[in-house]
């Protein structure tokens, strides 16, 4: 009985050694050599793993940066130009320059201008509420205000204002990673250029209903009148499906459209206060 036990143990040991040897040679034959620079580049990145770069985390972007011939189209929105320049110097590649971006909420329909018609008592989630019905107001395109965008932000850059029930973006914290854009079921959040001196102009509305319908449910909703399109000297504004849109690549921040909009749907951010004479002249 003892001999059988010894033979069994020896057999298992021999099989284990043989298997280990086989696995070793197989691993050597199929092993993939990884560029050590990938680890170094990953260490230079902020480690947010937010996916704002378009890759699955900082590791994915690191591999792309090392393996690509150029850095065109490769950028970490969290680290910004300083981080990309540091990586470019290390890899001896030239980073592509890009303008600073920021998340913008294209809805200004707070409680005072977009009254509620129903009351939602379900799970406090925009995704859930959107799946059940259009929302508590008559506008089926507007913000639901349950904070999915705020929950998705890893940097605390977006919060729901308890009074207006609308999300507000903190420009000091926003990295333009795009997590809030993906989280919003209404698609009202957009990544746009910050603009010089952090100034920007955009249509704070996403309603595609006809003007008369929009006007009934929200007093600051775009009615698709087209006045802004006609007044823009740079052809930066288009009108599609009853909704005006300002191309931030063409906009020169002249603000003529702001004064022309009859409902105040166009927002101007961080501009100096208009002088009365200037306002009157633009309206006329």
Coordinates of C-alpha atoms in Angstrom, one line a residue:
X1 CA 0.0 0.0 0.0
X2 CA 2.9 2.3 0.9
X3 CA 4.7 1.5 -2.4
X4 CA 1.6 2.4 -4.4
X5 CA 1.3 5.7 -2.6
X6 CA 4.9 6.5 -3.3
X7 CA 4.6 5.6 -7.0
X8 CA 1.5 7.8 -7.2
X9 CA 3.2 10.8 -5.7
X10 CA 6.3 10.3 -7.9
X11 CA 4.1 10.1 -11.0
X12 CA 2.3 13.3 -10.1
X13 CA 5.6 15.1 -9.5
X14 CA 7.0 13.9 -12.8
X15 CA 3.8 15.0 -14.6
X16 CA 4.0 18.4 -12.9
X17 CA 7.6 18.9 -13.9
X18 CA 6.9 17.8 -17.5
X19 CA 3.8 20.2 -17.7
X20 CA 5.9 23.0 -16.3
X21 CA 8.6 22.5 -18.9
X22 CA 6.1 22.3 -21.7
X23 CA 4.3 25.5 -20.5
X24 CA 7.7 27.3 -20.2
X25 CA 8.6 26.6 -23.8
X26 CA 5.1 27.4 -25.1
X27 CA 5.2 30.7 -23.2
X28 CA 8.7 31.5 -24.7
X29 CA 7.5 30.7 -28.2
X30 CA 4.3 32.8 -28.0
X31 CA 5.4 35.6 -25.7
X32 CA 4.8 39.1 -26.9
X33 CA 7.5 41.7 -26.2
X34 CA 6.0 44.9 -24.9
X35 CA 7.7 48.2 -25.4
X36 CA 8.9 49.4 -22.0
X37 CA 8.1 53.0 -23.0
X38 CA 4.4 52.1 -22.6
X39 CA 4.8 51.9 -18.9
X40 CA 6.7 55.2 -18.7
X41 CA 4.1 57.0 -20.9
X42 CA 1.3 55.6 -18.7
X43 CA 3.0 57.0 -15.7
X44 CA 3.0 60.5 -17.3
X45 CA -0.7 60.4 -17.8
X46 CA -3.0 61.5 -15.0
X47 CA -4.4 58.1 -14.4
X48 CA -8.1 59.2 -14.6
X49 CA -9.1 56.3 -16.9
X50 CA -12.1 58.4 -18.0
X51 CA -12.1 57.3 -21.6
X52 CA -12.1 60.9 -22.8
X53 CA -9.2 60.2 -25.2
X54 CA -11.3 57.5 -27.0
X55 CA -9.3 54.6 -25.7
X56 CA -10.0 52.1 -22.9
X57 CA -8.2 53.9 -20.1
X58 CA -4.8 55.5 -19.9
X59 CA -3.1 52.2 -20.8
X60 CA -4.8 52.1 -24.1
X61 CA -3.8 55.6 -24.9
X62 CA -0.2 54.9 -23.8
X63 CA 0.0 52.0 -26.3
X64 CA -1.4 54.1 -29.1
X65 CA 1.0 57.0 -28.4
X66 CA 4.1 54.7 -28.4
X67 CA 3.1 52.6 -31.4
X68 CA 1.8 55.4 -33.6
X69 CA 4.1 57.2 -36.0
X70 CA 2.7 60.6 -35.0
X71 CA 0.6 62.0 -32.2
X72 CA -2.1 63.4 -34.5
X73 CA -5.6 62.6 -33.1
X74 CA -4.1 61.4 -29.8
X75 CA -4.8 63.6 -26.8
X76 CA -5.5 63.3 -23.1
X77 CA -8.2 65.9 -22.3
X78 CA -7.4 65.6 -18.6
X79 CA -3.7 66.2 -18.8
X80 CA -4.0 68.8 -21.5
X81 CA -1.3 70.4 -23.7
X82 CA 1.3 70.3 -20.9
X83 CA 1.1 66.5 -20.4
X84 CA 1.0 65.9 -24.2
X85 CA 4.1 68.1 -24.7
X86 CA 5.9 66.1 -21.9
X87 CA 5.0 62.8 -23.6
X88 CA 6.0 64.2 -27.0
X89 CA 9.4 65.2 -25.7
X90 CA 9.9 61.7 -24.3
X91 CA 8.8 59.9 -27.5
X92 CA 10.5 62.5 -29.7
X93 CA 7.3 63.2 -31.5
X94 CA 5.4 66.4 -32.0
X95 CA 2.1 66.6 -30.2
X96 CA -0.9 68.1 -32.1
X97 CA -2.1 71.4 -30.7
X98 CA -5.7 71.6 -29.8
X99 CA -8.0 74.3 -28.3
X100 CA -9.2 73.9 -24.8
X101 CA -12.7 72.4 -24.7
X102 CA -15.5 72.4 -22.1
X103 CA -18.9 70.7 -21.6
X104 CA -21.9 72.8 -22.4
X105 CA -25.5 72.2 -21.4
X106 CA -27.8 73.0 -24.3
X107 CA -30.9 73.5 -22.2
X108 CA -31.9 76.6 -20.3
X109 CA -35.4 75.4 -19.4
X110 CA -35.4 75.8 -15.6
X111 CA -38.6 75.5 -13.6
X112 CA -39.7 79.1 -14.0
X113 CA -39.7 79.0 -17.8
X114 CA -40.6 75.3 -18.4
X115 CA -43.3 74.4 -15.9
X116 CA -43.9 70.8 -14.9
X117 CA -47.1 69.1 -16.1
X118 CA -46.5 65.7 -14.3
X119 CA -44.7 64.4 -11.3
X120 CA -42.1 61.6 -11.5
X121 CA -41.8 59.6 -8.3
X122 CA -39.7 56.7 -9.7
X123 CA -35.9 56.0 -9.5
X124 CA -34.0 59.2 -9.5
X125 CA -32.2 58.5 -12.8
X126 CA -32.4 60.4 -16.1
X127 CA -31.9 57.1 -18.0
X128 CA -34.8 55.4 -16.1
X129 CA -37.1 58.4 -16.4
X130 CA -36.4 58.8 -20.1
X131 CA -37.2 55.1 -20.7
X132 CA -40.5 55.5 -19.0
X133 CA -41.8 58.7 -20.4
X134 CA -40.6 62.0 -21.9
X135 CA -40.2 64.0 -18.7
X136 CA -42.1 66.0 -16.1
X137 CA -42.6 69.0 -18.4
X138 CA -44.2 69.4 -21.8
X139 CA -40.8 69.5 -23.5
X140 CA -39.7 66.0 -24.4
X141 CA -36.2 67.3 -25.4
X142 CA -35.2 69.1 -22.2
X143 CA -33.1 68.2 -19.2
X144 CA -34.6 65.7 -16.8
X145 CA -32.5 67.0 -13.9
X146 CA -31.9 63.7 -12.1
X147 CA -28.1 64.0 -12.2
X148 CA -26.8 61.2 -14.3
X149 CA -24.3 63.6 -15.8
X150 CA -23.1 64.6 -12.3
X151 CA -22.8 61.0 -11.2
X152 CA -20.8 60.2 -14.3
X153 CA -18.2 63.0 -13.8
X154 CA -15.1 61.8 -12.1
X155 CA -13.9 65.3 -11.4
X156 CA -16.9 66.8 -9.7
X157 CA -17.2 69.4 -12.5
X158 CA -20.9 69.2 -13.0
X159 CA -23.6 69.6 -10.4
X160 CA -27.4 69.9 -10.4
X161 CA -28.6 73.3 -9.2
X162 CA -31.4 72.5 -6.6
X163 CA -33.3 75.7 -7.6
X164 CA -33.3 75.4 -11.4
X165 CA -32.9 71.6 -11.5
X166 CA -30.4 72.1 -14.3
X167 CA -26.8 70.9 -14.5
X168 CA -24.1 73.5 -14.1
X169 CA -20.5 73.0 -15.3
X170 CA -17.6 74.3 -13.2
X171 CA -15.1 75.5 -15.8
X172 CA -12.2 75.2 -13.3
X173 CA -12.8 71.4 -12.9
X174 CA -14.2 70.4 -16.3
X175 CA -11.6 68.4 -18.4
X176 CA -13.9 67.8 -21.4
X177 CA -13.6 64.1 -21.0
X178 CA -17.1 63.6 -22.4
X179 CA -18.4 61.3 -19.6
X180 CA -21.4 63.5 -19.0
X181 CA -22.2 63.6 -22.7
X182 CA -22.4 59.8 -22.8
X183 CA -24.5 59.7 -19.6
X184 CA -27.2 62.1 -20.8
X185 CA -30.1 60.2 -22.4
X186 CA -31.5 63.5 -23.9
X187 CA -28.2 64.3 -25.6
X188 CA -28.3 67.9 -24.4
X189 CA -24.6 68.1 -23.3
X190 CA -22.0 68.9 -25.9
X191 CA -18.2 69.4 -25.8
X192 CA -17.4 72.8 -27.3
X193 CA -14.4 75.2 -27.5
X194 CA -13.9 77.2 -24.3
X195 CA -13.1 80.2 -26.5
X196 CA -10.7 83.1 -25.9
X197 CA -10.9 84.4 -22.3
X198 CA -13.3 81.5 -21.7
X199 CA -16.0 83.2 -23.8
X200 CA -18.5 81.3 -25.9
X201 CA -21.9 81.6 -27.6
X202 CA -24.3 78.7 -28.1
X203 CA -27.9 77.9 -28.5
X204 CA -29.1 76.6 -25.1
X205 CA -31.9 74.5 -26.5
X206 CA -32.3 71.1 -28.0
X207 CA -36.1 71.2 -28.8
X208 CA -36.9 70.1 -32.4
X209 CA -40.6 70.8 -32.2
X210 CA -42.2 73.5 -34.3
X211 CA -42.0 77.0 -32.9
X212 CA -45.6 77.2 -31.7
X213 CA -45.3 73.9 -29.8
X214 CA -42.0 74.9 -28.3
X215 CA -43.3 78.2 -27.2
X216 CA -46.1 76.6 -25.2
X217 CA -43.8 74.4 -23.2
X218 CA -40.8 76.6 -22.7
X219 CA -40.5 80.4 -22.9
X220 CA -36.8 80.3 -23.7
X221 CA -36.9 77.5 -26.2
X222 CA -35.7 78.0 -29.8
X223 CA -38.7 78.6 -32.1
X224 CA -36.7 78.1 -35.3
X225 CA -37.5 81.6 -36.7
X226 CA -34.1 81.8 -38.5
X227 CA -33.3 85.4 -37.5
X228 CA -30.0 84.4 -36.0
X229 CA -29.1 82.6 -39.2
X230 CA -29.7 85.7 -41.3
X231 CA -27.9 88.0 -38.9
X232 CA -24.7 86.0 -38.6
X233 CA -21.9 87.5 -40.9
X234 CA -19.8 84.3 -40.6
X235 CA -22.4 81.7 -41.7
X236 CA -21.8 80.0 -38.3
X237 CA -25.4 79.2 -37.6
X238 CA -27.6 76.6 -39.3
X239 CA -31.3 75.8 -38.8
X240 CA -32.2 72.1 -38.9
X241 CA -35.4 70.5 -37.7
X242 CA -36.7 73.8 -36.3
X243 CA -33.6 74.2 -34.1
X244 CA -30.7 76.7 -34.6
X245 CA -27.1 75.5 -34.0
X246 CA -23.9 77.5 -33.8
X247 CA -20.8 76.0 -35.2
X248 CA -18.1 76.8 -32.7
X249 CA -15.4 76.4 -35.4
X250 CA -16.9 79.2 -37.4
X251 CA -18.3 81.5 -34.7
X252 CA -16.3 84.7 -34.1
X253 CA -18.2 85.7 -31.0
X254 CA -19.6 88.9 -32.5
X255 CA -22.8 88.2 -30.5
X256 CA -25.1 89.7 -33.1
X257 CA -27.3 86.6 -32.9
X258 CA -27.7 87.0 -29.2
X259 CA -29.4 90.4 -29.6
X260 CA -31.4 89.1 -32.5
X261 CA -33.0 86.1 -30.8
X262 CA -36.6 87.0 -29.8
X263 CA -36.8 84.4 -27.1
X264 CA -33.3 84.6 -25.5
X265 CA -32.4 81.0 -26.5
X266 CA -28.8 82.0 -27.3
X267 CA -26.4 82.2 -24.4
X268 CA -23.3 84.4 -24.1
X269 CA -20.9 83.3 -21.5
X270 CA -18.2 85.5 -19.7
X271 CA -18.6 88.5 -21.9
X272 CA -18.6 92.0 -20.4
X273 CA -22.0 93.6 -19.7
X274 CA -23.4 95.2 -22.8
X275 CA -23.7 99.0 -22.9
X276 CA -27.3 100.3 -23.4
X277 CA -26.3 102.1 -26.6
X278 CA -24.7 98.9 -28.0
X279 CA -27.7 96.8 -27.1
X280 CA -30.1 99.2 -28.8
X281 CA -27.9 99.4 -31.9
X282 CA -27.7 95.7 -32.3
X283 CA -31.5 95.2 -31.8
X284 CA -32.2 97.8 -34.4

